PDB file of C-alpha atoms in Angstrom:
ATOM      1  CA  MET L   1     185.097  80.189  56.021  1.00 43.00           C
ATOM      2  CA  THR L   2     182.501  78.486  58.281  1.00 45.00           C
ATOM      3  CA  PRO L   3     179.080  80.090  58.964  1.00 45.00           C
ATOM      4  CA  GLU L   4     179.993  80.562  62.695  1.00 47.00           C
ATOM      5  CA  HIS L   5     182.719  82.954  61.592  1.00 49.00           C
ATOM      6  CA  ASP L   6     180.591  84.794  59.038  1.00 53.00           C
ATOM      7  CA  PRO L   7     180.069  88.358  60.396  1.00 52.00           C
ATOM      8  CA  LYS L   8     176.823  88.777  58.367  1.00 57.00           C
ATOM      9  CA  SER L   9     175.358  85.569  59.732  1.00 68.00           C
ATOM     10  CA  ALA L  10     176.242  86.600  63.293  1.00 68.00           C
ATOM     11  CA  GLY L  11     174.514  89.913  62.686  1.00 69.00           C
ATOM     12  CA  GLU L  12     171.494  88.161  61.352  1.00 75.00           C
ATOM     13  CA  GLU L  13     171.436  85.875  64.355  1.00 76.00           C
ATOM     14  CA  ALA L  14     171.677  88.892  66.619  1.00 76.00           C
ATOM     15  CA  VAL L  15     168.737  90.479  64.805  1.00 76.00           C
ATOM     16  CA  ASP L  16     166.787  87.241  65.033  1.00 81.00           C
ATOM     17  CA  ASP L  17     167.532  87.001  68.760  1.00 81.00           C
ATOM     18  CA  ALA L  18     166.463  90.592  69.236  1.00 81.00           C
ATOM     19  CA  ILE L  19     163.227  89.983  67.306  1.00 82.00           C
ATOM     20  CA  GLU L  20     162.571  86.819  69.276  1.00 84.00           C
ATOM     21  CA  ALA L  21     163.234  88.606  72.545  1.00 81.00           C
ATOM     22  CA  ALA L  22     160.958  91.414  71.452  1.00 80.00           C
ATOM     23  CA  CYS L  23     158.228  88.896  70.557  1.00 81.00           C
ATOM     24  CA  GLU L  24     158.571  87.188  73.898  1.00 82.00           C
ATOM     25  CA  ALA L  25     158.396  90.534  75.623  1.00 81.00           C
ATOM     26  CA  VAL L  26     155.236  91.411  73.713  1.00 80.00           C
ATOM     27  CA  LYS L  27     153.756  87.998  74.501  1.00 83.00           C
ATOM     28  CA  ALA L  28     154.639  88.390  78.173  1.00 81.00           C
ATOM     29  CA  GLY L  29     153.042  91.816  78.135  1.00 79.00           C
ATOM     30  CA  GLU L  30     149.867  90.420  76.577  1.00 81.00           C
ATOM     31  CA  GLU L  31     149.719  87.610  79.120  1.00 82.00           C
ATOM     32  CA  ALA L  32     150.277  90.111  81.910  1.00 78.00           C
ATOM     33  CA  SER L  33     147.493  92.281  80.502  1.00 78.00           C
ATOM     34  CA  GLU L  34     145.128  89.316  80.226  1.00 80.00           C
ATOM     35  CA  ALA L  35     145.986  88.306  83.776  1.00 76.00           C
ATOM     36  CA  ALA L  36     145.302  91.849  84.956  1.00 77.00           C
ATOM     37  CA  GLU L  37     141.965  91.904  83.127  1.00 80.00           C
ATOM     38  CA  ALA L  38     141.063  88.530  84.617  1.00 79.00           C
ATOM     39  CA  GLY L  39     142.011  89.862  88.032  1.00 80.00           C
ATOM     40  CA  ASP L  40     139.766  92.890  87.514  1.00 83.00           C
ATOM     41  CA  GLU L  41     136.842  90.664  86.493  1.00 84.00           C
ATOM     42  CA  THR L  42     137.407  88.457  89.550  1.00 87.00           C
ATOM     43  CA  THR L  43     137.481  91.478  91.814  1.00 88.00           C
ATOM     44  CA  GLN L  44     134.321  92.823  90.201  1.00 88.00           C
ATOM     45  CA  LEU L  45     132.554  89.479  90.615  1.00 90.00           C
ATOM     46  CA  GLN L  46     133.654  89.296  94.232  1.00 90.00           C
ATOM     47  CA  ASP L  47     132.313  92.787  94.846  1.00 90.00           C
ATOM     48  CA  GLN L  48     128.985  91.882  93.211  1.00 90.00           C
ATOM     49  CA  LEU L  49     128.787  88.698  95.277  1.00 91.00           C
ATOM     50  CA  ALA L  50     129.509  90.613  98.469  1.00 91.00           C
ATOM     51  CA  ASP L  51     126.857  93.179  97.534  1.00 91.00           C
ATOM     52  CA  ALA L  52     124.301  90.437  96.825  1.00 91.00           C
ATOM     53  CA  GLU L  53     125.110  88.711 100.122  1.00 91.00           C
ATOM     54  CA  GLN L  54     124.659  92.008 101.967  1.00 93.00           C
ATOM     55  CA  LYS L  55     121.270  92.545 100.299  1.00 92.00           C
ATOM     56  CA  VAL L  56     120.177  89.030 101.286  1.00 93.00           C
ATOM     57  CA  ALA L  57     121.291  89.666 104.879  1.00 93.00           C
ATOM     58  CA  ASP L  58     119.433  93.001 104.943  1.00 94.00           C
ATOM     59  CA  ALA L  59     116.288  91.374 103.543  1.00 94.00           C
ATOM     60  CA  ARG L  60     116.499  88.590 106.157  1.00 94.00           C
ATOM     61  CA  ASP L  61     116.888  91.133 108.958  1.00 95.00           C
ATOM     62  CA  ALA L  62     113.953  93.163 107.638  1.00 95.00           C
ATOM     63  CA  MET L  63     111.801  90.031 107.452  1.00 94.00           C
ATOM     64  CA  LEU L  64     112.715  89.032 111.013  1.00 95.00           C
ATOM     65  CA  ARG L  65     111.951  92.538 112.282  1.00 96.00           C
ATOM     66  CA  MET L  66     108.613  92.539 110.474  1.00 95.00           C
ATOM     67  CA  GLN L  67     107.742  89.119 111.903  1.00 95.00           C
ATOM     68  CA  ALA L  68     108.628  90.315 115.404  1.00 96.00           C
ATOM     69  CA  GLU L  69     106.494  93.438 114.935  1.00 95.00           C
ATOM     70  CA  MET L  70     103.554  91.334 113.720  1.00 95.00           C
ATOM     71  CA  ASP L  71     103.871  89.049 116.751  1.00 95.00           C
ATOM     72  CA  ASN L  72     103.939  92.056 119.068  1.00 96.00           C
ATOM     73  CA  LEU L  73     100.940  93.590 117.283  1.00 96.00           C
ATOM     74  CA  ARG L  74      98.981  90.334 117.602  1.00 95.00           C
ATOM     75  CA  LYS L  75      99.782  90.127 121.322  1.00 96.00           C
ATOM     76  CA  ARG L  76      98.710  93.747 121.822  1.00 95.00           C
ATOM     77  CA  LEU L  77      95.415  93.144 119.995  1.00 95.00           C
ATOM     78  CA  VAL L  78      94.690  90.023 122.062  1.00 95.00           C
ATOM     79  CA  ASN L  79      95.443  91.916 125.291  1.00 94.00           C
ATOM     80  CA  ASP L  80      93.309  94.895 124.193  1.00 94.00           C
ATOM     81  CA  LEU L  81      90.425  92.566 123.329  1.00 92.00           C
ATOM     82  CA  GLU L  82      90.653  90.852 126.710  1.00 90.00           C
ATOM     83  CA  ARG L  83      90.714  94.208 128.503  1.00 90.00           C
ATOM     84  CA  SER L  84      87.730  95.432 126.453  1.00 88.00           C
ATOM     85  CA  LYS L  85      85.738  92.319 127.351  1.00 84.00           C
ATOM     86  CA  LYS L  86      86.526  92.767 131.030  1.00 85.00           C
ATOM     87  CA  ARG L  87      85.597  96.471 130.946  1.00 85.00           C
ATOM     88  CA  ALA L  88      82.317  95.730 129.120  1.00 80.00           C
ATOM     89  CA  LEU L  89      81.409  93.016 131.622  1.00 85.00           C
ATOM     90  CA  GLU L  90      82.395  95.275 134.513  1.00 87.00           C
ATOM     91  CA  GLY L  91      80.104  98.056 133.261  1.00 83.00           C
ATOM     92  CA  PHE L  92      77.181  95.696 132.730  1.00 85.00           C
ATOM     93  CA  MET L  93      77.584  94.152 136.170  1.00 89.00           C
ATOM     94  CA  SER L  94      77.780  97.606 137.751  1.00 88.00           C
ATOM     95  CA  ASP L  95      74.404  98.439 136.187  1.00 87.00           C
ATOM     96  CA  LEU L  96      72.906  95.139 137.380  1.00 89.00           C
ATOM     97  CA  VAL L  97      73.964  95.585 141.002  1.00 91.00           C
ATOM     98  CA  PRO L  98      71.153  98.122 141.784  1.00 88.00           C
ATOM     99  CA  VAL L  99      68.642  95.721 140.201  1.00 88.00           C
ATOM    100  CA  ARG L 100      69.862  92.952 142.460  1.00 90.00           C
ATOM    101  CA  ASP L 101      69.659  95.280 145.489  1.00 90.00           C
ATOM    102  CA  SER L 102      66.030  96.138 144.690  1.00 86.00           C
ATOM    103  CA  LEU L 103      65.136  92.487 144.208  1.00 85.00           C
ATOM    104  CA  GLU L 104      66.715  91.595 147.517  1.00 88.00           C
ATOM    105  CA  LYS L 105      64.866  94.358 149.364  1.00 84.00           C
ATOM    106  CA  GLY L 106      61.609  93.302 147.715  1.00 82.00           C
ATOM    107  CA  LEU L 107      62.075  89.734 148.919  1.00 82.00           C
ATOM    108  CA  GLU L 108      62.846  90.943 152.452  1.00 83.00           C
ATOM    109  CA  ALA L 109      59.713  93.096 152.459  1.00 79.00           C
ATOM    110  CA  ALA L 110      57.598  90.200 151.153  1.00 77.00           C
ATOM    111  CA  GLU L 111      58.752  88.007 154.025  1.00 77.00           C
ATOM    112  CA  GLU L 112      57.580  90.576 156.557  1.00 76.00           C
ATOM    113  CA  SER L 113      54.303  91.828 155.182  1.00 72.00           C
ATOM    114  CA  ALA L 114      53.519  92.759 151.618  1.00 70.00           C
ATOM    115  CA  SER L 115      50.319  93.299 149.687  1.00 80.00           C
ATOM    116  CA  VAL L 116      49.737  92.115 146.158  1.00 81.00           C
ATOM    117  CA  GLU L 117      49.850  95.683 144.937  1.00 84.00           C
ATOM    118  CA  SER L 118      53.180  96.386 146.592  1.00 81.00           C
ATOM    119  CA  LEU L 119      54.640  93.203 145.113  1.00 81.00           C
ATOM    120  CA  LYS L 120      53.418  94.205 141.646  1.00 84.00           C
ATOM    121  CA  GLU L 121      54.911  97.656 142.062  1.00 85.00           C
ATOM    122  CA  GLY L 122      58.164  96.137 143.206  1.00 83.00           C
ATOM    123  CA  LYS L 123      58.348  93.795 140.226  1.00 86.00           C
ATOM    124  CA  ALA L 124      57.480  96.615 137.824  1.00 89.00           C
ATOM    125  CA  LEU L 125      60.219  98.764 139.333  1.00 88.00           C
ATOM    126  CA  ILE L 126      62.788  95.978 139.014  1.00 88.00           C
ATOM    127  CA  LYS L 127      61.767  95.366 135.386  1.00 91.00           C
ATOM    128  CA  ARG L 128      62.162  99.068 134.552  1.00 92.00           C
ATOM    129  CA  MET L 129      65.602  99.087 136.144  1.00 91.00           C
ATOM    130  CA  LEU L 130      66.569  95.928 134.270  1.00 91.00           C
ATOM    131  CA  ASP L 131      65.258  97.304 130.963  1.00 92.00           C
ATOM    132  CA  LYS L 132      67.267 100.502 131.448  1.00 92.00           C
ATOM    133  CA  ALA L 133      70.450  98.629 132.313  1.00 89.00           C
ATOM    134  CA  MET L 134      70.083  96.446 129.211  1.00 91.00           C
ATOM    135  CA  ALA L 135      69.200  99.400 126.964  1.00 92.00           C
ATOM    136  CA  ASP L 136      72.244 101.304 128.230  1.00 90.00           C
ATOM    137  CA  HIS L 137      74.351  98.436 126.908  1.00 88.00           C
ATOM    138  CA  GLY L 138      72.766  98.370 123.447  1.00 90.00           C
ATOM    139  CA  LEU L 139      69.877  95.931 123.876  1.00 93.00           C
ATOM    140  CA  VAL L 140      66.795  96.825 121.810  1.00 95.00           C
ATOM    141  CA  GLU L 141      63.463  95.103 122.211  1.00 96.00           C
ATOM    142  CA  ILE L 142      61.625  93.798 119.113  1.00 96.00           C
ATOM    143  CA  ASN L 143      57.845  93.935 119.605  1.00 96.00           C
ATOM    144  CA  PRO L 144      56.392  94.086 116.075  1.00 96.00           C
ATOM    145  CA  VAL L 145      52.627  93.982 116.731  1.00 96.00           C
ATOM    146  CA  GLY L 146      50.832  95.559 113.758  1.00 95.00           C
ATOM    147  CA  GLU L 147      53.981  95.637 111.627  1.00 96.00           C
ATOM    148  CA  THR L 148      54.630  93.776 108.384  1.00 96.00           C
ATOM    149  CA  PHE L 149      56.257  90.389 108.920  1.00 97.00           C
ATOM    150  CA  ASN L 150      60.045  90.633 108.559  1.00 96.00           C
ATOM    151  CA  PRO L 151      61.731  87.218 108.216  1.00 96.00           C
ATOM    152  CA  GLU L 152      65.071  88.778 109.180  1.00 95.00           C
ATOM    153  CA  GLU L 153      63.798  89.629 112.685  1.00 96.00           C
ATOM    154  CA  HIS L 154      60.588  87.617 113.121  1.00 97.00           C
ATOM    155  CA  GLU L 155      59.871  83.914 113.407  1.00 97.00           C
ATOM    156  CA  ALA L 156      56.333  83.032 112.348  1.00 96.00           C
ATOM    157  CA  ILE L 157      54.918  80.235 114.473  1.00 96.00           C
ATOM    158  CA  SER L 158      51.505  80.303 112.753  1.00 95.00           C
ATOM    159  CA  MET L 159      49.360  82.109 110.178  1.00 95.00           C
ATOM    160  CA  ILE L 160      45.692  82.690 110.801  1.00 94.00           C
ATOM    161  CA  PRO L 161      42.982  84.445 108.801  1.00 94.00           C
ATOM    162  CA  SER L 162      42.057  87.927 110.048  1.00 92.00           C
ATOM    163  CA  PRO L 163      39.539  90.258 108.452  1.00 91.00           C
ATOM    164  CA  GLU L 164      41.009  93.135 110.442  1.00 91.00           C
ATOM    165  CA  HIS L 165      44.624  92.749 109.241  1.00 92.00           C
ATOM    166  CA  GLU L 166      46.274  92.693 105.849  1.00 93.00           C
ATOM    167  CA  THR L 167      48.193  89.634 104.723  1.00 94.00           C
ATOM    168  CA  ASN L 168      51.639  89.253 106.370  1.00 95.00           C
ATOM    169  CA  THR L 169      50.766  91.595 109.231  1.00 96.00           C
ATOM    170  CA  VAL L 170      51.943  90.541 112.683  1.00 97.00           C
ATOM    171  CA  ILE L 171      48.802  89.992 114.782  1.00 96.00           C
ATOM    172  CA  ASP L 172      50.360  88.818 118.019  1.00 96.00           C
ATOM    173  CA  VAL L 173      53.820  88.477 119.578  1.00 96.00           C
ATOM    174  CA  VAL L 174      54.226  85.259 121.524  1.00 96.00           C
ATOM    175  CA  GLN L 175      57.797  86.029 122.552  1.00 95.00           C
ATOM    176  CA  LYS L 176      59.594  89.335 122.064  1.00 95.00           C
ATOM    177  CA  GLY L 177      62.875  89.467 120.179  1.00 95.00           C
ATOM    178  CA  PHE L 178      66.036  91.442 120.900  1.00 96.00           C
ATOM    179  CA  ARG L 179      68.892  93.134 119.054  1.00 94.00           C
ATOM    180  CA  LEU L 180      72.214  93.833 120.705  1.00 92.00           C
ATOM    181  CA  ASN L 181      74.264  96.587 119.073  1.00 88.00           C
ATOM    182  CA  GLU L 182      72.385  96.183 115.750  1.00 90.00           C
ATOM    183  CA  ARG L 183      72.822  92.417 115.809  1.00 93.00           C
ATOM    184  CA  LEU L 184      69.849  90.098 116.198  1.00 95.00           C
ATOM    185  CA  ILE L 185      70.307  87.837 119.214  1.00 94.00           C
ATOM    186  CA  ARG L 186      66.738  86.458 119.312  1.00 95.00           C
ATOM    187  CA  PRO L 187      63.940  86.785 116.738  1.00 96.00           C
ATOM    188  CA  ALA L 188      60.452  87.687 117.858  1.00 96.00           C
ATOM    189  CA  ARG L 189      58.094  84.697 117.687  1.00 96.00           C
ATOM    190  CA  VAL L 190      54.917  85.971 116.085  1.00 97.00           C
ATOM    191  CA  VAL L 191      51.498  85.077 114.729  1.00 97.00           C
ATOM    192  CA  VAL L 192      50.933  86.403 111.209  1.00 96.00           C
ATOM    193  CA  SER L 193      47.726  87.263 109.366  1.00 95.00           C
ATOM    194  CA  SER L 194      46.959  85.327 106.220  1.00 93.00           C
ATOM    195  CA  GLY L 195      44.381  87.942 105.201  1.00 88.00           C
ATOM    196  CA  ALA L 196      40.601  87.940 105.218  1.00 84.00           C
ATOM    197  CA  PRO L 197      39.030  84.481 105.336  1.00 81.00           C
ATOM    198  CA  ASP L 198      37.387  83.205 102.176  1.00 72.00           C
ATOM    199  CA  ALA L 199      33.655  83.964 102.062  1.00 54.00           C
TER     200      ALA L 199
END
């Protein structure tokens, strides 16, 4: 009797085939499971990539909007500054117009007939009007006669002995100084005492 006709061997072969088929089925299942897991990871990575790309796009849009807002803000500030300058100049010129009118009338009167006294009065009036217009716009006169020398507002052009004044006292003002809105625009040029002369 040959092995091909042995019923036991055929049964064993059938069992072997069944086991092999079962193994292949298990292997196929494992491969399918691995493929599914790999597919899940790929999908997850794609989702993360899409999320990251969306965040980058949002950040770029936010940056562009911020840049546009900054440009608009800068333009508004420049325009506001220009308008403020024009308004300030307009107000100052409006206050100077009456001064110019008075000066013009004074010159017309001088051409006709004017005394020295009337001319002095006219000049004094124009100076008062000019001083008021300047003061209304923040100009402050610096006339420090008798005060202690202040290098931040005074420019000493000479120092002379003076028995009547303490050292560093301003004796005379050669040219008055001015502050505009708390800012020095011209120091006062002064003569300063160096104290009593040596005996």
